[in-house]
PDB file of C-alpha atoms in Angstrom:
ATOM      1  CA  MET H  24    -131.839-171.140 -96.117  1.00 47.00           C
ATOM      2  CA  GLN H  25    -129.894-173.109 -93.523  1.00 47.00           C
ATOM      3  CA  GLN H  26    -128.410-176.339 -94.838  1.00 52.00           C
ATOM      4  CA  ASN H  27    -125.597-178.362 -93.200  1.00 53.00           C
ATOM      5  CA  ASN H  28    -125.062-175.570 -90.673  1.00 65.00           C
ATOM      6  CA  SER H  29    -124.696-175.691 -86.921  1.00 74.00           C
ATOM      7  CA  VAL H  30    -124.337-171.903 -86.914  1.00 81.00           C
ATOM      8  CA  THR H  31    -127.640-170.003 -86.856  1.00 86.00           C
ATOM      9  CA  GLU H  32    -126.237-166.554 -86.125  1.00 90.00           C
ATOM     10  CA  PHE H  33    -123.041-164.564 -86.519  1.00 93.00           C
ATOM     11  CA  ILE H  34    -121.377-161.918 -84.377  1.00 92.00           C
ATOM     12  CA  LEU H  35    -120.048-158.886 -86.258  1.00 92.00           C
ATOM     13  CA  LEU H  36    -116.896-157.426 -84.708  1.00 90.00           C
ATOM     14  CA  GLY H  37    -117.542-154.057 -86.399  1.00 89.00           C
ATOM     15  CA  LEU H  38    -114.977-151.395 -87.131  1.00 90.00           C
ATOM     16  CA  THR H  39    -113.609-151.219 -83.593  1.00 88.00           C
ATOM     17  CA  GLN H  40    -113.997-152.795 -80.165  1.00 87.00           C
ATOM     18  CA  ASP H  41    -113.073-149.629 -78.262  1.00 89.00           C
ATOM     19  CA  PRO H  42    -116.194-148.086 -76.554  1.00 88.00           C
ATOM     20  CA  MET H  43    -115.082-144.488 -77.180  1.00 91.00           C
ATOM     21  CA  ARG H  44    -114.329-145.159 -80.832  1.00 92.00           C
ATOM     22  CA  GLN H  45    -117.667-146.931 -81.197  1.00 92.00           C
ATOM     23  CA  LYS H  46    -119.411-143.722 -80.108  1.00 93.00           C
ATOM     24  CA  MET H  47    -117.369-141.830 -82.711  1.00 94.00           C
ATOM     25  CA  VAL H  48    -118.420-144.414 -85.306  1.00 93.00           C
ATOM     26  CA  PHE H  49    -122.066-143.827 -84.362  1.00 95.00           C
ATOM     27  CA  VAL H  50    -121.814-140.040 -84.743  1.00 96.00           C
ATOM     28  CA  ILE H  51    -119.687-140.006 -87.922  1.00 95.00           C
ATOM     29  CA  PHE H  52    -121.620-142.655 -89.814  1.00 95.00           C
ATOM     30  CA  SER H  53    -125.005-141.298 -88.724  1.00 96.00           C
ATOM     31  CA  ILE H  54    -124.019-137.986 -90.325  1.00 96.00           C
ATOM     32  CA  LEU H  55    -122.679-139.725 -93.444  1.00 95.00           C
ATOM     33  CA  TYR H  56    -125.770-141.891 -93.839  1.00 96.00           C
ATOM     34  CA  VAL H  57    -128.256-139.046 -93.330  1.00 96.00           C
ATOM     35  CA  GLY H  58    -126.210-136.929 -95.760  1.00 95.00           C
ATOM     36  CA  THR H  59    -126.241-139.778 -98.300  1.00 95.00           C
ATOM     37  CA  VAL H  60    -129.998-140.309 -98.132  1.00 95.00           C
ATOM     38  CA  VAL H  61    -130.866-136.595 -98.115  1.00 94.00           C
ATOM     39  CA  GLY H  62    -128.403-135.750-100.904  1.00 92.00           C
ATOM     40  CA  ASN H  63    -129.517-138.562-103.190  1.00 94.00           C
ATOM     41  CA  LEU H  64    -133.214-137.993-102.485  1.00 93.00           C
ATOM     42  CA  LEU H  65    -132.709-134.316-103.306  1.00 91.00           C
ATOM     43  CA  ILE H  66    -131.287-135.284-106.700  1.00 90.00           C
ATOM     44  CA  ILE H  67    -134.087-137.826-107.276  1.00 92.00           C
ATOM     45  CA  VAL H  68    -136.848-135.306-106.447  1.00 90.00           C
ATOM     46  CA  THR H  69    -135.180-132.525-108.467  1.00 89.00           C
ATOM     47  CA  ILE H  70    -134.765-134.680-111.593  1.00 90.00           C
ATOM     48  CA  LYS H  71    -138.288-136.101-111.309  1.00 89.00           C
ATOM     49  CA  SER H  72    -139.923-132.673-110.970  1.00 86.00           C
ATOM     50  CA  SER H  73    -137.702-130.556-113.247  1.00 83.00           C
ATOM     51  CA  ARG H  74    -138.567-130.013-116.904  1.00 80.00           C
ATOM     52  CA  THR H  75    -134.998-128.937-117.737  1.00 81.00           C
ATOM     53  CA  LEU H  76    -133.461-132.244-116.589  1.00 83.00           C
ATOM     54  CA  GLY H  77    -135.181-134.538-119.059  1.00 85.00           C
ATOM     55  CA  SER H  78    -132.121-135.701-120.998  1.00 89.00           C
ATOM     56  CA  PRO H  79    -130.866-139.322-120.819  1.00 92.00           C
ATOM     57  CA  MET H  80    -127.899-138.265-118.663  1.00 89.00           C
ATOM     58  CA  TYR H  81    -130.237-137.172-115.867  1.00 91.00           C
ATOM     59  CA  PHE H  82    -132.476-140.188-116.443  1.00 94.00           C
ATOM     60  CA  PHE H  83    -129.456-142.368-115.597  1.00 94.00           C
ATOM     61  CA  LEU H  84    -128.360-140.033-112.771  1.00 92.00           C
ATOM     62  CA  PHE H  85    -131.808-140.587-111.219  1.00 94.00           C
ATOM     63  CA  TYR H  86    -131.158-144.342-111.062  1.00 96.00           C
ATOM     64  CA  LEU H  87    -127.580-143.843-109.874  1.00 94.00           C
ATOM     65  CA  SER H  88    -128.877-141.815-106.921  1.00 94.00           C
ATOM     66  CA  LEU H  89    -131.515-144.477-106.247  1.00 95.00           C
ATOM     67  CA  ALA H  90    -128.868-147.227-106.332  1.00 96.00           C
ATOM     68  CA  ASP H  91    -126.579-145.144-104.079  1.00 94.00           C
ATOM     69  CA  SER H  92    -129.314-144.705-101.459  1.00 95.00           C
ATOM     70  CA  CYS H  93    -130.172-148.415-101.445  1.00 96.00           C
ATOM     71  CA  PHE H  94    -126.510-149.495-101.568  1.00 95.00           C
ATOM     72  CA  SER H  95    -125.656-147.415 -98.511  1.00 95.00           C
ATOM     73  CA  THR H  96    -128.838-148.573 -96.730  1.00 95.00           C
ATOM     74  CA  SER H  97    -127.770-152.216 -97.142  1.00 95.00           C
ATOM     75  CA  THR H  98    -124.858-151.672 -94.699  1.00 94.00           C
ATOM     76  CA  ALA H  99    -124.913-148.291 -92.931  1.00 94.00           C
ATOM     77  CA  PRO H 100    -127.985-148.633 -90.630  1.00 95.00           C
ATOM     78  CA  ARG H 101    -126.698-151.899 -89.127  1.00 94.00           C
ATOM     79  CA  LEU H 102    -123.227-150.413 -88.642  1.00 94.00           C
ATOM     80  CA  ILE H 103    -124.758-147.414 -86.855  1.00 95.00           C
ATOM     81  CA  VAL H 104    -127.026-149.505 -84.598  1.00 93.00           C
ATOM     82  CA  ASP H 105    -124.293-152.063 -83.851  1.00 92.00           C
ATOM     83  CA  SER H 106    -121.889-149.308 -82.766  1.00 91.00           C
ATOM     84  CA  LEU H 107    -124.096-148.841 -79.678  1.00 89.00           C
ATOM     85  CA  SER H 108    -124.743-152.559 -79.105  1.00 87.00           C
ATOM     86  CA  ALA H 109    -122.756-154.675 -76.679  1.00 81.00           C
ATOM     87  CA  LYS H 110    -123.170-157.780 -78.855  1.00 84.00           C
ATOM     88  CA  LYS H 111    -123.493-157.292 -82.608  1.00 88.00           C
ATOM     89  CA  ILE H 112    -125.567-160.343 -83.549  1.00 92.00           C
ATOM     90  CA  ILE H 113    -126.876-160.979 -87.065  1.00 93.00           C
ATOM     91  CA  THR H 114    -128.887-164.102 -87.875  1.00 93.00           C
ATOM     92  CA  TYR H 115    -127.912-166.422 -90.725  1.00 92.00           C
ATOM     93  CA  ASN H 116    -130.933-165.361 -92.801  1.00 93.00           C
ATOM     94  CA  GLU H 117    -130.259-161.655 -92.198  1.00 94.00           C
ATOM     95  CA  CYS H 118    -126.639-162.195 -93.190  1.00 94.00           C
ATOM     96  CA  MET H 119    -127.583-163.865 -96.474  1.00 94.00           C
ATOM     97  CA  THR H 120    -130.118-161.093 -97.170  1.00 95.00           C
ATOM     98  CA  GLN H 121    -127.429-158.476 -96.648  1.00 95.00           C
ATOM     99  CA  VAL H 122    -125.073-160.281 -99.061  1.00 94.00           C
ATOM    100  CA  PHE H 123    -127.843-160.285-101.694  1.00 96.00           C
ATOM    101  CA  ALA H 124    -128.757-156.597-101.193  1.00 96.00           C
ATOM    102  CA  LEU H 125    -125.123-155.479-101.142  1.00 94.00           C
ATOM    103  CA  HIS H 126    -124.397-157.099-104.502  1.00 94.00           C
ATOM    104  CA  LEU H 127    -127.766-156.207-106.069  1.00 96.00           C
ATOM    105  CA  PHE H 128    -127.395-152.462-105.554  1.00 96.00           C
ATOM    106  CA  GLY H 129    -123.599-152.458-105.918  1.00 93.00           C
ATOM    107  CA  SER H 130    -123.770-154.085-109.347  1.00 94.00           C
ATOM    108  CA  MET H 131    -126.675-151.804-110.302  1.00 96.00           C
ATOM    109  CA  GLU H 132    -124.416-148.834-109.585  1.00 93.00           C
ATOM    110  CA  ILE H 133    -121.730-150.353-111.837  1.00 93.00           C
ATOM    111  CA  PHE H 134    -124.173-150.895-114.706  1.00 94.00           C
ATOM    112  CA  VAL H 135    -125.618-147.377-114.394  1.00 94.00           C
ATOM    113  CA  LEU H 136    -122.103-145.879-114.482  1.00 92.00           C
ATOM    114  CA  ILE H 137    -121.493-147.821-117.712  1.00 93.00           C
ATOM    115  CA  LEU H 138    -124.767-146.526-119.172  1.00 94.00           C
ATOM    116  CA  MET H 139    -123.787-142.963-118.245  1.00 91.00           C
ATOM    117  CA  ALA H 140    -120.474-143.435-120.083  1.00 90.00           C
ATOM    118  CA  VAL H 141    -122.350-144.787-123.140  1.00 92.00           C
ATOM    119  CA  ASP H 142    -124.655-141.770-123.009  1.00 92.00           C
ATOM    120  CA  ARG H 143    -121.710-139.327-122.931  1.00 88.00           C
ATOM    121  CA  TYR H 144    -119.968-141.202-125.752  1.00 90.00           C
ATOM    122  CA  VAL H 145    -123.012-141.000-128.031  1.00 91.00           C
ATOM    123  CA  ALA H 146    -123.720-137.362-127.072  1.00 88.00           C
ATOM    124  CA  ILE H 147    -120.158-136.189-127.789  1.00 86.00           C
ATOM    125  CA  CYS H 148    -119.047-138.520-130.597  1.00 86.00           C
ATOM    126  CA  MET H 149    -122.396-138.898-132.439  1.00 88.00           C
ATOM    127  CA  PRO H 150    -124.317-135.681-131.649  1.00 86.00           C
ATOM    128  CA  LEU H 151    -126.580-135.830-134.731  1.00 89.00           C
ATOM    129  CA  ARG H 152    -127.730-139.380-133.992  1.00 92.00           C
ATOM    130  CA  TYR H 153    -127.948-138.849-130.230  1.00 92.00           C
ATOM    131  CA  PRO H 154    -131.736-138.202-129.975  1.00 92.00           C
ATOM    132  CA  THR H 155    -132.464-141.347-132.013  1.00 93.00           C
ATOM    133  CA  ILE H 156    -129.980-143.673-130.322  1.00 93.00           C
ATOM    134  CA  MET H 157    -130.638-142.533-126.750  1.00 94.00           C
ATOM    135  CA  SER H 158    -134.418-142.228-126.940  1.00 94.00           C
ATOM    136  CA  ARG H 159    -136.463-142.610-123.753  1.00 93.00           C
ATOM    137  CA  ARG H 160    -137.590-146.070-124.886  1.00 95.00           C
ATOM    138  CA  VAL H 161    -133.975-147.210-125.381  1.00 95.00           C
ATOM    139  CA  CYS H 162    -132.926-145.733-122.014  1.00 95.00           C
ATOM    140  CA  THR H 163    -135.784-147.525-120.250  1.00 96.00           C
ATOM    141  CA  ILE H 164    -134.832-150.837-121.870  1.00 97.00           C
ATOM    142  CA  LEU H 165    -131.184-150.321-120.823  1.00 96.00           C
ATOM    143  CA  ILE H 166    -132.204-149.647-117.213  1.00 97.00           C
ATOM    144  CA  VAL H 167    -134.422-152.746-117.159  1.00 97.00           C
ATOM    145  CA  LEU H 168    -131.493-154.802-118.501  1.00 97.00           C
ATOM    146  CA  ALA H 169    -129.265-153.279-115.787  1.00 96.00           C
ATOM    147  CA  TRP H 170    -131.725-154.414-113.080  1.00 97.00           C
ATOM    148  CA  ILE H 171    -131.896-157.898-114.628  1.00 97.00           C
ATOM    149  CA  GLY H 172    -128.089-158.090-114.801  1.00 95.00           C
ATOM    150  CA  SER H 173    -127.818-156.955-111.181  1.00 95.00           C
ATOM    151  CA  PHE H 174    -130.349-159.562-110.075  1.00 96.00           C
ATOM    152  CA  ILE H 175    -128.482-162.328-111.923  1.00 95.00           C
ATOM    153  CA  HIS H 176    -125.169-161.257-110.371  1.00 93.00           C
ATOM    154  CA  SER H 177    -126.533-161.041-106.813  1.00 94.00           C
ATOM    155  CA  THR H 178    -128.319-164.376-107.256  1.00 95.00           C
ATOM    156  CA  ALA H 179    -125.012-165.967-108.278  1.00 92.00           C
ATOM    157  CA  GLN H 180    -123.375-164.479-105.173  1.00 91.00           C
ATOM    158  CA  ILE H 181    -126.083-165.702-102.806  1.00 93.00           C
ATOM    159  CA  ILE H 182    -125.889-169.197-104.318  1.00 91.00           C
ATOM    160  CA  LEU H 183    -122.157-169.236-103.521  1.00 89.00           C
ATOM    161  CA  ALA H 184    -122.871-167.990 -99.974  1.00 90.00           C
ATOM    162  CA  LEU H 185    -125.573-170.594 -99.370  1.00 89.00           C
ATOM    163  CA  ARG H 186    -123.163-173.374-100.344  1.00 88.00           C
ATOM    164  CA  LEU H 187    -120.832-172.469 -97.485  1.00 88.00           C
ATOM    165  CA  PRO H 188    -121.214-174.766 -94.435  1.00 88.00           C
ATOM    166  CA  PHE H 189    -120.600-173.138 -91.037  1.00 88.00           C
ATOM    167  CA  CYS H 190    -119.928-175.493 -88.164  1.00 84.00           C
ATOM    168  CA  GLY H 191    -117.499-173.689 -85.870  1.00 76.00           C
ATOM    169  CA  PRO H 192    -116.537-170.055 -85.130  1.00 83.00           C
ATOM    170  CA  ASN H 193    -119.190-167.443 -85.853  1.00 88.00           C
ATOM    171  CA  LEU H 194    -117.171-164.239 -85.353  1.00 90.00           C
ATOM    172  CA  ILE H 195    -117.110-162.137 -88.537  1.00 90.00           C
ATOM    173  CA  ASP H 196    -114.217-159.679 -88.459  1.00 88.00           C
ATOM    174  CA  HIS H 197    -116.183-157.073 -90.366  1.00 90.00           C
ATOM    175  CA  TYR H 198    -119.106-154.676 -89.961  1.00 91.00           C
ATOM    176  CA  CYS H 199    -121.267-156.396 -92.602  1.00 91.00           C
ATOM    177  CA  CYS H 200    -121.813-159.777 -94.245  1.00 92.00           C
ATOM    178  CA  ASP H 201    -120.018-160.387 -97.516  1.00 89.00           C
ATOM    179  CA  LEU H 202    -118.476-163.419 -99.153  1.00 87.00           C
ATOM    180  CA  GLN H 203    -114.847-162.581 -98.386  1.00 85.00           C
ATOM    181  CA  PRO H 204    -115.199-162.554 -94.557  1.00 87.00           C
ATOM    182  CA  LEU H 205    -117.642-165.487 -94.675  1.00 89.00           C
ATOM    183  CA  LEU H 206    -115.108-167.639 -96.562  1.00 87.00           C
ATOM    184  CA  LYS H 207    -112.824-167.478 -93.503  1.00 86.00           C
ATOM    185  CA  LEU H 208    -115.502-169.110 -91.325  1.00 89.00           C
ATOM    186  CA  ALA H 209    -116.573-171.886 -93.697  1.00 88.00           C
ATOM    187  CA  CYS H 210    -115.580-175.406 -92.656  1.00 87.00           C
ATOM    188  CA  MET H 211    -114.587-176.507 -96.154  1.00 85.00           C
ATOM    189  CA  ASP H 212    -111.944-175.866 -98.796  1.00 83.00           C
ATOM    190  CA  THR H 213    -113.011-172.484-100.232  1.00 81.00           C
ATOM    191  CA  TYR H 214    -110.490-172.309-103.093  1.00 83.00           C
ATOM    192  CA  VAL H 215    -113.062-173.039-105.831  1.00 86.00           C
ATOM    193  CA  ILE H 216    -115.675-170.683-104.357  1.00 85.00           C
ATOM    194  CA  ASN H 217    -113.107-167.908-104.058  1.00 83.00           C
ATOM    195  CA  LEU H 218    -112.144-168.551-107.690  1.00 84.00           C
ATOM    196  CA  LEU H 219    -115.817-168.188-108.659  1.00 85.00           C
ATOM    197  CA  LEU H 220    -116.044-165.002-106.554  1.00 82.00           C
ATOM    198  CA  VAL H 221    -113.066-163.484-108.356  1.00 80.00           C
ATOM    199  CA  SER H 222    -114.392-164.569-111.761  1.00 82.00           C
ATOM    200  CA  ASN H 223    -117.809-163.048-110.945  1.00 84.00           C
ATOM    201  CA  SER H 224    -117.469-159.910-108.811  1.00 86.00           C
ATOM    202  CA  GLY H 225    -113.796-159.406-109.606  1.00 85.00           C
ATOM    203  CA  ALA H 226    -114.318-159.728-113.347  1.00 87.00           C
ATOM    204  CA  ILE H 227    -117.313-157.372-113.314  1.00 89.00           C
ATOM    205  CA  CYS H 228    -115.368-154.706-111.377  1.00 91.00           C
ATOM    206  CA  SER H 229    -112.151-154.983-113.409  1.00 91.00           C
ATOM    207  CA  SER H 230    -113.698-155.278-116.877  1.00 91.00           C
ATOM    208  CA  SER H 231    -116.200-152.479-116.172  1.00 91.00           C
ATOM    209  CA  PHE H 232    -113.418-150.186-114.946  1.00 93.00           C
ATOM    210  CA  VAL H 233    -111.296-150.862-118.050  1.00 92.00           C
ATOM    211  CA  ILE H 234    -114.288-150.321-120.372  1.00 90.00           C
ATOM    212  CA  LEU H 235    -115.214-147.083-118.614  1.00 90.00           C
ATOM    213  CA  MET H 236    -111.691-145.645-118.664  1.00 90.00           C
ATOM    214  CA  ILE H 237    -111.226-146.529-122.360  1.00 91.00           C
ATOM    215  CA  SER H 238    -114.578-144.947-123.219  1.00 89.00           C
ATOM    216  CA  TYR H 239    -113.696-141.712-121.404  1.00 88.00           C
ATOM    217  CA  ILE H 240    -110.260-141.607-123.064  1.00 89.00           C
ATOM    218  CA  VAL H 241    -111.994-141.909-126.464  1.00 88.00           C
ATOM    219  CA  ILE H 242    -114.487-139.207-125.461  1.00 86.00           C
ATOM    220  CA  LEU H 243    -111.774-136.801-124.271  1.00 84.00           C
ATOM    221  CA  HIS H 244    -109.756-137.461-127.432  1.00 84.00           C
ATOM    222  CA  SER H 245    -112.756-136.619-129.611  1.00 83.00           C
ATOM    223  CA  LEU H 246    -113.195-133.239-127.894  1.00 79.00           C
ATOM    224  CA  ARG H 247    -110.375-131.804-130.019  1.00 77.00           C
ATOM    225  CA  ASN H 248    -112.882-131.054-132.772  1.00 73.00           C
ATOM    226  CA  HIS H 249    -115.367-129.249-130.516  1.00 73.00           C
ATOM    227  CA  SER H 250    -115.708-125.539-129.760  1.00 74.00           C
ATOM    228  CA  ALA H 251    -114.155-124.055-126.610  1.00 76.00           C
ATOM    229  CA  GLU H 252    -117.555-123.808-124.912  1.00 74.00           C
ATOM    230  CA  GLY H 253    -118.480-127.352-125.920  1.00 71.00           C
ATOM    231  CA  LYS H 254    -115.136-128.631-124.623  1.00 76.00           C
ATOM    232  CA  LYS H 255    -115.619-126.886-121.284  1.00 77.00           C
ATOM    233  CA  LYS H 256    -119.109-128.316-120.733  1.00 74.00           C
ATOM    234  CA  ALA H 257    -118.140-131.829-121.830  1.00 76.00           C
ATOM    235  CA  LEU H 258    -114.964-131.792-119.723  1.00 79.00           C
ATOM    236  CA  SER H 259    -116.917-130.725-116.641  1.00 75.00           C
ATOM    237  CA  THR H 260    -119.427-133.559-117.083  1.00 75.00           C
ATOM    238  CA  CYS H 261    -116.843-136.230-117.942  1.00 82.00           C
ATOM    239  CA  THR H 262    -114.552-135.181-115.092  1.00 83.00           C
ATOM    240  CA  SER H 263    -117.392-135.723-112.604  1.00 81.00           C
ATOM    241  CA  HIS H 264    -118.049-139.181-114.067  1.00 83.00           C
ATOM    242  CA  ILE H 265    -114.346-140.143-114.029  1.00 87.00           C
ATOM    243  CA  ILE H 266    -113.963-139.071-110.374  1.00 87.00           C
ATOM    244  CA  VAL H 267    -116.963-141.223-109.376  1.00 87.00           C
ATOM    245  CA  VAL H 268    -115.652-144.201-111.389  1.00 89.00           C
ATOM    246  CA  ILE H 269    -112.204-144.068-109.756  1.00 89.00           C
ATOM    247  CA  LEU H 270    -113.613-143.591-106.235  1.00 87.00           C
ATOM    248  CA  PHE H 271    -115.976-146.554-106.624  1.00 89.00           C
ATOM    249  CA  PHE H 272    -113.950-149.039-108.662  1.00 91.00           C
ATOM    250  CA  GLY H 273    -110.582-148.572-106.924  1.00 90.00           C
ATOM    251  CA  PRO H 274    -111.718-150.066-103.577  1.00 89.00           C
ATOM    252  CA  CYS H 275    -114.043-152.540-105.326  1.00 90.00           C
ATOM    253  CA  ILE H 276    -111.190-154.027-107.391  1.00 89.00           C
ATOM    254  CA  PHE H 277    -108.965-154.176-104.291  1.00 88.00           C
ATOM    255  CA  ILE H 278    -111.554-156.262-102.402  1.00 86.00           C
ATOM    256  CA  TYR H 279    -112.787-158.648-105.098  1.00 86.00           C
ATOM    257  CA  THR H 280    -109.801-159.369-107.378  1.00 84.00           C
ATOM    258  CA  ARG H 281    -107.346-161.171-105.135  1.00 76.00           C
ATOM    259  CA  PRO H 282    -106.653-164.558-103.484  1.00 71.00           C
ATOM    260  CA  PRO H 283    -108.622-165.562-100.334  1.00 66.00           C
ATOM    261  CA  THR H 284    -106.676-163.351 -97.939  1.00 70.00           C
ATOM    262  CA  THR H 285    -107.802-160.534 -95.671  1.00 71.00           C
ATOM    263  CA  PHE H 286    -105.953-157.382 -94.669  1.00 74.00           C
ATOM    264  CA  PRO H 287    -106.467-155.037 -91.685  1.00 76.00           C
ATOM    265  CA  MET H 288    -107.423-152.243 -94.100  1.00 84.00           C
ATOM    266  CA  ASP H 289    -110.245-154.268 -95.741  1.00 86.00           C
ATOM    267  CA  LYS H 290    -112.934-152.842 -93.477  1.00 88.00           C
ATOM    268  CA  MET H 291    -111.982-149.220 -94.164  1.00 88.00           C
ATOM    269  CA  VAL H 292    -111.715-149.894 -97.900  1.00 90.00           C
ATOM    270  CA  THR H 293    -115.213-151.429 -97.824  1.00 90.00           C
ATOM    271  CA  VAL H 294    -116.503-148.427 -95.849  1.00 91.00           C
ATOM    272  CA  PHE H 295    -115.170-146.142 -98.565  1.00 89.00           C
ATOM    273  CA  TYR H 296    -117.058-147.701-101.465  1.00 88.00           C
ATOM    274  CA  THR H 297    -120.238-148.767 -99.602  1.00 91.00           C
ATOM    275  CA  ILE H 298    -120.766-145.607 -97.530  1.00 92.00           C
ATOM    276  CA  GLY H 299    -118.212-142.983 -98.589  1.00 90.00           C
ATOM    277  CA  THR H 300    -118.828-143.035-102.349  1.00 91.00           C
ATOM    278  CA  PRO H 301    -122.663-142.872-102.109  1.00 92.00           C
ATOM    279  CA  PHE H 302    -122.184-139.870 -99.795  1.00 93.00           C
ATOM    280  CA  LEU H 303    -119.770-138.105-102.186  1.00 89.00           C
ATOM    281  CA  ASN H 304    -121.679-138.785-105.424  1.00 87.00           C
ATOM    282  CA  PRO H 305    -124.442-136.169-104.848  1.00 86.00           C
ATOM    283  CA  LEU H 306    -121.796-133.573-103.956  1.00 85.00           C
ATOM    284  CA  ILE H 307    -119.738-134.358-107.064  1.00 83.00           C
ATOM    285  CA  TYR H 308    -122.710-134.303-109.431  1.00 78.00           C
ATOM    286  CA  THR H 309    -124.295-131.149-107.989  1.00 75.00           C
ATOM    287  CA  LEU H 310    -121.194-129.032-107.325  1.00 68.00           C
ATOM    288  CA  ARG H 311    -119.781-129.700-110.816  1.00 68.00           C
ATOM    289  CA  ASN H 312    -123.072-129.548-112.719  1.00 73.00           C
ATOM    290  CA  ALA H 313    -124.605-126.129-113.315  1.00 75.00           C
ATOM    291  CA  GLU H 314    -127.876-127.545-114.709  1.00 78.00           C
ATOM    292  CA  VAL H 315    -128.549-129.612-111.581  1.00 81.00           C
ATOM    293  CA  LYS H 316    -127.635-126.690-109.299  1.00 78.00           C
ATOM    294  CA  ASN H 317    -129.911-124.306-111.215  1.00 81.00           C
ATOM    295  CA  ALA H 318    -132.777-126.825-111.235  1.00 80.00           C
ATOM    296  CA  MET H 319    -132.437-127.276-107.465  1.00 77.00           C
ATOM    297  CA  LYS H 320    -132.342-123.511-106.864  1.00 77.00           C
ATOM    298  CA  ASN H 321    -135.399-122.940-109.059  1.00 78.00           C
ATOM    299  CA  LYS H 322    -137.382-125.775-107.491  1.00 70.00           C
ATOM    300  CA  TRP H 323    -136.754-124.865-103.872  1.00 66.00           C
ATOM    301  CA  HIS H 324    -136.961-121.115-104.516  1.00 63.00           C
ATOM    302  CA  VAL H 325    -140.383-121.548-106.136  1.00 57.00           C
ATOM    303  CA  LYS H 326    -141.514-123.808-103.284  1.00 57.00           C
ATOM    304  CA  ILE H 327    -140.350-121.391-100.570  1.00 52.00           C
ATOM    305  CA  THR H 328    -141.909-118.422-102.414  1.00 55.00           C
ATOM    306  CA  SER H 329    -145.266-120.206-102.787  1.00 55.00           C
ATOM    307  CA  GLU H 330    -145.254-121.222 -99.108  1.00 54.00           C
ATOM    308  CA  LYS H 331    -144.606-117.612 -98.075  1.00 54.00           C
ATOM    309  CA  ALA H 332    -147.412-116.443-100.358  1.00 54.00           C
ATOM    310  CA  ASN H 333    -149.812-119.006 -98.885  1.00 59.00           C
ATOM    311  CA  GLY H 334    -148.764-117.929 -95.397  1.00 57.00           C
ATOM    312  CA  LYS H 335    -149.702-114.367 -96.131  1.00 52.00           C
TER     313      LYS H 335
END
C-alpha cells in the first residue's frame, strides 16, 4: 500500500484532548455503540425469523440494519479504545482499510435507502403490480447491485487515498481516517483530488437525497386517492423513512460537498451520521412500525414462554 510515503503511521487527535472528557467519550460512545449493535441485530434476527415480515420493505430493512451495524463498527470501536489511550496511533494500512470500510458500508446504506423508497413508491402508486415488480428475485438482484455499486464507490475512494503522498506531519485532527482530513496532510496540490471527492461522494449524497425527497413527495401526493386507514399506514411508514433520510444525508452532504476546508464542527457532524444515525435507525423503525413491534413481542414472548416451560 505504501508508495512515495515517509509516513508509516498516523496519530488521531480524537474528539477531545481533555482527560476527563475522554472518559466521558468512552462511556457515552460505548453505550451508543452497544445500543447500535444490539438494536440492529434485534431487527435482523426478528426479520429473519418472522413469517409476518416477509415483504420487500422488511427485506431491505434487514440489509439497512446490517449496513448500519457495519458502518458504525468501522469507526466506533477505535474511537472508544482511543479515548482511553495516551497515544492514538493508527498505521497507514489500517487507515486505508478504515477509509475503504467507511465508504463501503456508508454507500450501501445510501443505496438501501433508495431501494426502500422505490419499494414504497411501487407499493403505494402501483399496488396491483407490486407483487410482480418487487418479487423476491428482483429484490435480491437490486441488493446485489447495491453491494456492487458500494464496492465500486469505495474502491474509487481508496484509489484517491492511495495516491496521496505523506512526507511530513502525521497528526490527523479527527477520530477516524477519511479523505477530507487526509487531504490536509498530503504533500501535494490536492485541488484535483478534492474535486474528484466532491464529484464522487458529494454527487452520490446530493443526487441521492434529491431523488429520495422527490420520490417521497410523489408518494405523499398520491395518497390523496387512498382510504383513511391506508393513508395513516403509508404516512407512518414514509415518515420513518423521511426522518432517516434527513438525519443521514444532512451531515453527509455538509461533509462531502464543499471546497477543501475543515471546520471545528466537522468531527461532531461526522459522529452524527457514522454513529448517531445507526443508533437512531432501529428506534425509528421499531417505535413507528407496529408490524415490527408485534413481531418482536411475539418472537421474544414465545421464546421466554418456551424457556419457562422447559425449566419446569
